[in-house]
Short mmCIF file of C-alpha atoms in Angstrom, two decimals:
data_model
loop_
_atom_site.label_atom_id
_atom_site.label_comp_id
_atom_site.label_asym_id
_atom_site.label_seq_id
_atom_site.Cartn_x
_atom_site.Cartn_y
_atom_site.Cartn_z
CA UNK B 1 116.07 211.39 121.85
CA UNK B 2 114.04 213.67 119.58
CA UNK B 3 111.05 215.46 121.05
CA UNK B 4 107.66 214.64 119.64
CA UNK B 5 106.81 216.89 116.71
CA UNK B 6 104.33 216.96 113.84
CA UNK B 7 106.79 218.81 111.61
CA UNK B 8 108.81 216.59 109.29
CA UNK B 9 112.40 217.63 108.73
CA UNK B 10 113.82 218.19 105.25
CA UNK B 11 115.23 214.65 104.95
CA UNK B 12 111.89 213.11 105.93
CA UNK B 13 110.03 215.31 103.48
CA UNK B 14 112.39 214.23 100.71
CA UNK B 15 111.82 210.55 101.52
CA UNK B 16 108.07 211.09 101.73
CA UNK B 17 107.96 212.77 98.34
CA UNK B 18 110.14 210.04 96.82
CA UNK B 19 107.83 207.27 98.08
CA UNK B 20 104.77 209.25 97.04
CA UNK B 21 106.17 209.59 93.53
CA UNK B 22 106.69 205.83 93.29
CA UNK B 23 103.18 205.20 94.61
CA UNK B 24 101.65 207.63 92.11
CA UNK B 25 103.71 206.68 89.06
CA UNK B 26 104.19 202.92 89.49
CA UNK B 27 101.64 201.54 91.96
CA UNK B 28 98.48 203.48 91.08
CA UNK B 29 98.54 202.62 87.35
CA UNK B 30 99.00 198.91 88.15
CA UNK B 31 96.50 198.68 91.01
CA UNK B 32 93.32 197.67 89.17
CA UNK B 33 95.11 195.05 87.04
CA UNK B 34 96.69 193.18 89.96
CA UNK B 35 93.52 193.42 92.01
CA UNK B 36 91.66 191.66 89.18
CA UNK B 37 94.42 189.09 88.66
CA UNK B 38 94.66 188.32 92.39
CA UNK B 39 98.35 187.54 91.97
CA UNK B 40 101.56 188.75 93.55
CA UNK B 41 102.74 191.79 91.53
CA UNK B 42 106.32 190.62 91.07
CA UNK B 43 107.15 193.28 88.44
CA UNK B 44 106.09 196.07 90.82
CA UNK B 45 108.05 194.54 93.71
CA UNK B 46 111.07 194.36 91.42
CA UNK B 47 110.65 198.02 90.47
CA UNK B 48 110.47 198.86 94.17
CA UNK B 49 113.68 196.90 94.72
CA UNK B 50 115.45 198.67 91.85
CA UNK B 51 114.72 202.12 93.26
CA UNK B 52 115.58 201.00 96.79
CA UNK B 53 112.15 200.91 98.44
CA UNK B 54 112.03 197.12 98.71
CA UNK B 55 115.28 196.57 100.55
CA UNK B 56 116.71 195.91 103.98
CA UNK B 57 118.58 199.24 103.94
CA UNK B 58 115.44 201.25 103.26
CA UNK B 59 113.42 199.71 106.08
CA UNK B 60 116.38 199.89 108.45
CA UNK B 61 116.75 203.61 107.77
CA UNK B 62 113.05 204.21 108.42
CA UNK B 63 113.01 201.92 111.45
CA UNK B 64 115.93 203.73 113.07
CA UNK B 65 114.58 207.22 112.36
CA UNK B 66 115.15 208.86 115.77
CA UNK B 67 111.74 210.58 115.64
CA UNK B 68 109.92 207.27 115.13
CA UNK B 69 108.06 208.70 112.13
CA UNK B 70 109.99 206.97 109.35
CA UNK B 71 107.95 203.78 109.21
CA UNK B 72 104.45 205.31 109.59
CA UNK B 73 105.30 207.97 107.01
CA UNK B 74 106.47 205.32 104.52
CA UNK B 75 103.46 203.05 105.18
CA UNK B 76 100.99 205.88 104.68
CA UNK B 77 102.43 206.84 101.30
CA UNK B 78 102.71 203.27 100.00
CA UNK B 79 99.17 202.37 101.04
CA UNK B 80 97.95 205.64 99.57
CA UNK B 81 99.22 204.15 96.30
CA UNK B 82 97.38 200.83 96.65
CA UNK B 83 96.82 198.58 99.65
CA UNK B 84 97.15 195.22 97.87
CA UNK B 85 100.38 196.08 96.06
CA UNK B 86 101.74 197.85 99.13
CA UNK B 87 101.14 194.79 101.29
CA UNK B 88 103.05 192.71 98.75
CA UNK B 89 105.91 195.18 99.10
CA UNK B 90 105.89 195.47 102.90
CA UNK B 91 104.61 191.99 103.86
CA UNK B 92 108.16 190.72 104.25
CA UNK B 93 108.62 193.33 106.96
CA UNK B 94 106.46 191.44 109.48
CA UNK B 95 108.76 188.43 109.24
CA UNK B 96 111.76 190.74 109.48
CA UNK B 97 110.34 192.36 112.62
CA UNK B 98 109.96 188.88 114.10
CA UNK B 99 113.65 188.20 113.55
CA UNK B 100 114.80 191.61 114.78
CA UNK B 101 112.58 191.42 117.89
CA UNK B 102 113.55 187.89 118.92
CA UNK B 103 116.70 186.85 117.04
CA UNK B 104 120.42 187.03 117.71
CA UNK B 105 122.72 189.38 115.81
CA UNK B 106 123.97 186.43 113.77
CA UNK B 107 120.43 185.39 112.85
CA UNK B 108 119.54 188.96 111.86
CA UNK B 109 122.61 189.26 109.67
CA UNK B 110 122.13 185.84 108.07
CA UNK B 111 118.41 185.68 107.37
CA UNK B 112 117.03 189.15 106.78
CA UNK B 113 119.05 189.67 103.56
CA UNK B 114 117.67 186.34 102.29
CA UNK B 115 114.14 187.60 102.91
CA UNK B 116 114.57 190.39 100.36
CA UNK B 117 116.94 188.93 97.79
CA UNK B 118 118.39 191.37 95.23
CA UNK B 119 116.86 193.78 92.70
CA UNK B 120 117.55 191.21 89.97
CA UNK B 121 116.20 188.30 92.00
CA UNK B 122 113.65 189.56 94.54
CA UNK B 123 112.47 187.30 97.35
CA UNK B 124 109.74 187.58 99.96
CA UNK B 125 109.29 186.26 103.49
CA UNK B 126 106.30 185.10 105.54
CA UNK B 127 105.38 185.35 109.22
CA UNK B 128 103.25 182.35 110.19
CA UNK B 129 101.34 182.60 113.46
CA UNK B 130 97.57 182.14 112.94
CA UNK B 131 96.07 178.67 112.65
CA UNK B 132 92.65 177.35 111.60
CA UNK B 133 91.64 177.11 115.28
CA UNK B 134 93.97 179.75 116.71
CA UNK B 135 93.67 183.29 115.40
CA UNK B 136 93.05 185.82 118.15
CA UNK B 137 93.19 182.91 120.63
CA UNK B 138 96.92 182.21 120.35
CA UNK B 139 96.62 179.96 123.39
CA UNK B 140 94.92 177.37 121.16
CA UNK B 141 97.94 177.04 118.89
CA UNK B 142 98.67 173.42 117.92
CA UNK B 143 101.72 173.61 115.69
CA UNK B 144 104.43 171.79 117.63
CA UNK B 145 108.20 172.08 117.60
CA UNK B 146 110.08 169.16 119.17
CA UNK B 147 113.81 169.22 119.77
CA UNK B 148 115.86 166.28 118.47
CA UNK B 149 118.90 166.55 120.72
CA UNK B 150 120.87 163.82 118.95
CA UNK B 151 120.81 165.76 115.67
CA UNK B 152 120.49 169.28 117.12
CA UNK B 153 117.38 169.79 115.01
CA UNK B 154 113.85 171.02 115.61
CA UNK B 155 110.97 169.09 114.06
CA UNK B 156 107.88 171.15 113.19
CA UNK B 157 104.39 169.82 112.50
CA UNK B 158 101.15 171.74 112.01
CA UNK B 159 99.18 174.03 109.73
CA UNK B 160 99.36 177.82 109.63
CA UNK B 161 96.77 180.00 107.94
CA UNK B 162 96.27 183.60 106.76
CA UNK B 163 100.01 183.84 106.08
CA UNK B 164 101.00 186.75 103.84
CA UNK B 165 103.41 185.28 101.26
CA UNK B 166 102.78 181.84 102.77
CA UNK B 167 104.21 179.07 100.60
CA UNK B 168 105.85 181.41 98.07
CA UNK B 169 108.28 182.91 100.58
CA UNK B 170 111.99 182.28 100.50
CA UNK B 171 112.10 182.33 104.32
CA UNK B 172 109.22 181.46 106.67
CA UNK B 173 109.11 182.53 110.31
CA UNK B 174 106.93 180.04 112.18
CA UNK B 175 105.56 180.38 115.72
CA UNK B 176 105.13 176.99 117.38
CA UNK B 177 104.46 175.38 120.76
CA UNK B 178 107.55 174.00 122.50
CA UNK B 179 106.04 173.47 125.97
CA UNK B 180 102.25 172.81 125.97
CA UNK B 181 102.02 173.03 129.77
CA UNK B 182 102.87 176.74 129.70
CA UNK B 183 100.19 177.90 127.26
CA UNK B 184 101.24 181.04 125.39
CA UNK B 185 104.41 181.23 127.51
CA UNK B 186 105.51 177.98 125.89
CA UNK B 187 105.69 179.38 122.35
CA UNK B 188 108.83 180.09 120.33
CA UNK B 189 109.63 181.32 116.81
CA UNK B 190 111.63 179.42 114.21
CA UNK B 191 113.29 180.21 110.90
CA UNK B 192 112.45 177.77 108.13
CA UNK B 193 115.16 178.16 105.46
CA UNK B 194 114.48 178.11 101.69
CA UNK B 195 113.55 174.77 100.12
CA UNK B 196 113.23 172.95 103.43
CA UNK B 197 111.53 169.55 102.87
CA UNK B 198 108.10 169.15 104.45
CA UNK B 199 106.93 172.76 104.09
CA UNK B 200 104.27 173.29 101.45
CA UNK B 201 101.59 175.77 100.49
CA UNK B 202 98.05 174.77 101.35
CA UNK B 203 94.94 176.65 100.31
CA UNK B 204 95.42 180.04 98.67
CA UNK B 205 92.61 182.35 99.76
CA UNK B 206 90.46 184.35 97.34
CA UNK B 207 89.87 187.53 99.29
CA UNK B 208 87.40 190.41 99.47
CA UNK B 209 90.22 192.98 99.36
CA UNK B 210 94.03 193.36 99.22
CA UNK B 211 93.80 190.84 96.41
CA UNK B 212 97.26 191.62 94.98
CA UNK B 213 98.74 190.26 98.20
CA UNK B 214 99.24 186.49 98.40
CA UNK B 215 97.54 184.91 101.43
CA UNK B 216 97.65 181.15 101.99
CA UNK B 217 97.95 178.24 104.37
CA UNK B 218 101.37 176.82 105.19
CA UNK B 219 101.55 173.10 105.92
CA UNK B 220 104.42 171.72 107.99
CA UNK B 221 104.96 167.96 107.90
CA UNK B 222 108.02 166.71 109.80
CA UNK B 223 109.90 169.87 108.85
CA UNK B 224 113.44 169.54 110.19
CA UNK B 225 115.49 172.65 110.73
CA UNK B 226 118.90 173.18 112.36
CA UNK B 227 119.00 174.08 116.05
CA UNK B 228 120.47 177.44 115.06
CA UNK B 229 117.11 178.33 113.47
CA UNK B 230 115.41 178.80 116.84
CA UNK B 231 115.08 182.57 117.17
CA UNK B 232 117.13 183.76 120.12
CA UNK B 233 118.84 180.40 120.63
CA UNK B 234 118.11 177.40 122.84
CA UNK B 235 119.91 178.68 125.92
CA UNK B 236 117.71 181.76 126.03
CA UNK B 237 114.61 179.63 125.43
CA UNK B 238 115.49 177.17 128.20
CA UNK B 239 116.02 180.03 130.65
CA UNK B 240 112.68 181.59 129.73
CA UNK B 241 110.80 178.29 130.07
CA UNK B 242 112.45 177.57 133.42
CA UNK B 243 111.36 180.96 134.76
CA UNK B 244 107.83 180.37 133.51
CA UNK B 245 107.66 176.97 135.19
CA UNK B 246 108.97 178.45 138.44
CA UNK B 247 106.33 181.19 138.36
CA UNK B 248 103.65 178.59 137.67
CA UNK B 249 104.77 176.51 140.68
CA UNK B 250 104.86 179.55 142.95
CA UNK B 251 101.53 180.85 141.71
CA UNK B 252 103.12 184.02 140.31
CA UNK B 253 100.97 186.05 137.98
CA UNK B 254 103.63 187.91 136.02
CA UNK B 255 102.78 188.04 132.37
CA UNK B 256 105.35 186.99 129.80
CA UNK B 257 105.06 188.20 126.23
CA UNK B 258 105.42 185.46 123.65
CA UNK B 259 107.22 185.85 120.33
CA UNK B 260 104.08 186.38 118.24
CA UNK B 261 102.68 189.05 120.56
CA UNK B 262 106.01 190.90 120.63
CA UNK B 263 105.95 191.02 116.83
CA UNK B 264 102.35 192.26 116.67
CA UNK B 265 102.86 194.95 119.33
CA UNK B 266 105.80 196.35 117.37
CA UNK B 267 103.80 196.50 114.15
CA UNK B 268 100.41 197.85 115.28
CA UNK B 269 101.13 201.58 114.75
CA UNK B 270 102.45 200.70 111.29
CA UNK B 271 99.13 199.01 110.48
CA UNK B 272 97.38 202.15 111.66
CA UNK B 273 99.50 204.13 109.20
CA UNK B 274 98.47 201.77 106.39
CA UNK B 275 94.83 202.47 107.22
CA UNK B 276 95.49 206.21 107.19
CA UNK B 277 97.01 205.90 103.72
CA UNK B 278 94.02 204.05 102.28
CA UNK B 279 91.55 206.43 103.90
CA UNK B 280 93.45 209.48 102.67
CA UNK B 281 93.46 208.12 99.13
CA UNK B 282 89.68 207.59 99.17
CA UNK B 283 89.09 211.02 100.72
CA UNK B 284 91.14 212.73 98.01
CA UNK B 285 89.20 210.98 95.24
CA UNK B 286 85.90 211.93 96.89
CA UNK B 287 87.00 215.56 97.38
CA UNK B 288 88.07 215.97 93.75
CA UNK B 289 84.87 214.29 92.56
CA UNK B 290 82.67 216.50 94.75
CA UNK B 291 84.34 219.64 93.40
CA UNK B 292 83.88 218.65 89.73
CA UNK B 293 80.64 216.64 89.69
CA UNK B 294 77.68 218.93 89.02
CA UNK B 295 74.03 218.29 89.82
CA UNK B 296 71.23 220.85 89.50
CA UNK B 297 73.70 223.31 88.02
CA UNK B 298 76.32 223.35 90.77
CA UNK B 299 79.13 221.16 92.18
CA UNK B 300 77.81 218.67 94.70
CA UNK B 301 80.28 219.96 97.33
CA UNK B 302 78.05 223.06 97.52
CA UNK B 303 75.58 220.86 99.39
CA UNK B 304 76.17 220.68 103.14
CA UNK B 305 75.28 216.98 103.12
CA UNK B 306 78.40 216.31 101.02
CA UNK B 307 80.66 219.06 102.37
CA UNK B 308 80.10 218.07 106.00
CA UNK B 309 80.92 214.43 105.20
CA UNK B 310 84.23 215.53 103.68
CA UNK B 311 84.95 217.73 106.70
CA UNK B 312 84.40 214.76 109.01
CA UNK B 313 86.51 212.50 106.81
CA UNK B 314 89.49 214.85 106.87
CA UNK B 315 89.18 215.38 110.63
CA UNK B 316 89.13 211.64 111.33
CA UNK B 317 92.12 211.00 109.05
CA UNK B 318 94.19 213.65 110.81
CA UNK B 319 93.14 212.37 114.25
CA UNK B 320 94.16 208.84 113.29
CA UNK B 321 97.54 210.04 112.04
CA UNK B 322 98.12 211.83 115.35
CA UNK B 323 97.49 208.61 117.30
CA UNK B 324 99.76 206.63 114.98
CA UNK B 325 102.59 209.15 115.16
CA UNK B 326 102.29 209.39 118.94
CA UNK B 327 102.54 205.62 119.37
CA UNK B 328 105.43 205.41 116.90
CA UNK B 329 107.32 208.16 118.72
CA UNK B 330 106.64 206.54 122.11
CA UNK B 331 108.02 203.23 120.86
CA UNK B 332 111.29 204.70 119.60
CA UNK B 333 111.60 206.90 122.71
CA UNK B 334 111.24 203.89 124.97
CA UNK B 335 108.04 205.21 126.54
CA UNK B 336 105.82 202.42 127.88
CA UNK B 337 102.36 202.00 126.40
CA UNK B 338 100.72 202.55 129.79
CA UNK B 339 97.33 203.05 128.15
CA UNK B 340 97.91 200.64 125.24
CA UNK B 341 98.64 203.54 122.89
CA UNK B 342 99.84 201.14 120.18
CA UNK B 343 96.51 199.33 120.18
CA UNK B 344 94.67 202.65 120.35
CA UNK B 345 96.35 203.80 117.15
CA UNK B 346 95.48 200.66 115.23
CA UNK B 347 91.91 200.50 116.56
CA UNK B 348 91.01 204.09 115.72
CA UNK B 349 92.79 204.18 112.36
CA UNK B 350 91.38 200.89 111.11
CA UNK B 351 87.81 201.70 112.09
CA UNK B 352 88.24 205.16 110.60
CA UNK B 353 89.44 203.72 107.27
CA UNK B 354 86.33 201.55 106.90
CA UNK B 355 84.08 204.52 107.61
CA UNK B 356 85.90 207.02 105.43
CA UNK B 357 86.12 204.72 102.41
CA UNK B 358 82.40 203.91 102.76
CA UNK B 359 81.66 207.65 102.79
CA UNK B 360 83.78 208.07 99.67
CA UNK B 361 81.70 205.43 97.88
CA UNK B 362 78.53 207.22 98.99
CA UNK B 363 79.75 210.60 97.74
CA UNK B 364 80.50 209.12 94.30
CA UNK B 365 77.07 207.47 94.28
CA UNK B 366 76.58 204.93 91.52
CA UNK B 367 80.05 205.65 90.16
CA UNK B 368 81.54 204.77 93.53
CA UNK B 369 79.95 201.34 93.32
CA UNK B 370 81.70 200.51 90.05
CA UNK B 371 85.27 199.44 89.37
CA UNK B 372 85.68 202.40 87.04
CA UNK B 373 86.57 204.42 90.13
CA UNK B 374 89.14 203.32 92.74
CA UNK B 375 87.07 203.99 95.87
CA UNK B 376 85.26 200.67 95.42
CA UNK B 377 88.60 198.86 95.69
CA UNK B 378 89.77 201.07 98.54
CA UNK B 379 86.60 200.26 100.49
CA UNK B 380 87.14 196.53 99.99
CA UNK B 381 90.79 196.86 100.98
CA UNK B 382 89.99 198.80 104.15
CA UNK B 383 88.08 195.89 105.67
CA UNK B 384 91.32 194.06 106.43
CA UNK B 385 92.62 196.66 108.87
CA UNK B 386 90.03 195.78 111.52
CA UNK B 387 90.90 192.09 111.17
CA UNK B 388 94.58 191.32 110.71
CA UNK B 389 97.30 191.67 113.34
CA UNK B 390 94.65 191.79 116.04
CA UNK B 391 90.97 192.46 115.38
CA UNK B 392 89.32 195.62 116.64
CA UNK B 393 87.74 193.53 119.37
CA UNK B 394 91.17 192.33 120.49
CA UNK B 395 92.50 195.90 120.45
CA UNK B 396 89.62 196.98 122.69
CA UNK B 397 90.35 194.07 125.01
CA UNK B 398 94.03 195.04 125.22
CA UNK B 399 93.15 198.67 125.91
CA UNK B 400 90.50 197.79 128.51
CA UNK B 401 92.84 195.42 130.35
CA UNK B 402 95.65 197.97 130.30
CA UNK B 403 93.66 200.93 131.60
CA UNK B 404 91.79 198.90 134.22
CA UNK B 405 94.39 196.41 135.36
CA UNK B 406 91.63 193.81 135.35
CA UNK B 407 91.60 190.42 133.55
CA UNK B 408 88.68 191.39 131.32
CA UNK B 409 87.42 188.59 129.09
#
């Protein structure tokens, strides 16, 4: 296992520069257009597929980087390009993580390729967990999955919300309740194959930021899927439910991670890296502007009020990256998050991105408030990081519970 280091090796630097080039040459020029259109940027996704960035092989290579830095490095560069387009490119990854974290080898080999499609026929996937009445409170989930033993099928009913690629995805991964008596321990994840009857797109949301990424409700009405589409298989599920019931009868307090939480825990440092990318992009625009914008006969960076803001911005960006890289290395090294280091990385980076992008707008003044400059879009985009995949409040709750050992509410 590689030791933790902040020095990228030559291969990592080459990959970083390759992604950065794509972000600068393809994503940046298209960013404003797709933000205004509020549509999935299929041509950009296809370009990413053609060069190999939108592919199973690419994400597998980054995921299995022995240093743990492959994924955060890639996320930072893509989101430096543009958050909305980047989320359209990487959104499929959350569904893929759900399959990798909970599925069998056969399920991984069968379904993940169908999530991405081919460069000539790109596809996307969606991870569906949140519901209108169950966002952070996953215990309030109502979507039900009932097993039809005679047909070896699962029947899904319910409504999911805030689903990236929801309704337009080729493959949907749906978290549902299989045993209501067990609360969150009675959840399981299911693969809904392409063109399955009963699954439809509900409301498509018009968002404050990341507007090039499709976000919508997913409605499930008597959706029947084969028994083989239960992630992990029924035998494994039955064993897990039996253990949970036994613990409940004996009064045991052991916590069991459900499928949705396992997926979110694995992805939190990556979200922190996304926030670092957006913040870094805004900082660079503000730094260049401050060095070239003159007032009273000198560049505005000559004023301490501006220069000190930029110094703080850079310091916070680097600190956030350190937390993200540490958590990513710990995950690949098998080190337990004894102090909730994964949540720490997302919390600090997401809050930092909101602050840094707001400072960038302030440094640009009136220009920063217009769509003629990208910091306005970057500031809107940054708001999502403190909300999705666990709000900042939830991250603080996770950290507080972990460091105290107390059931803080």
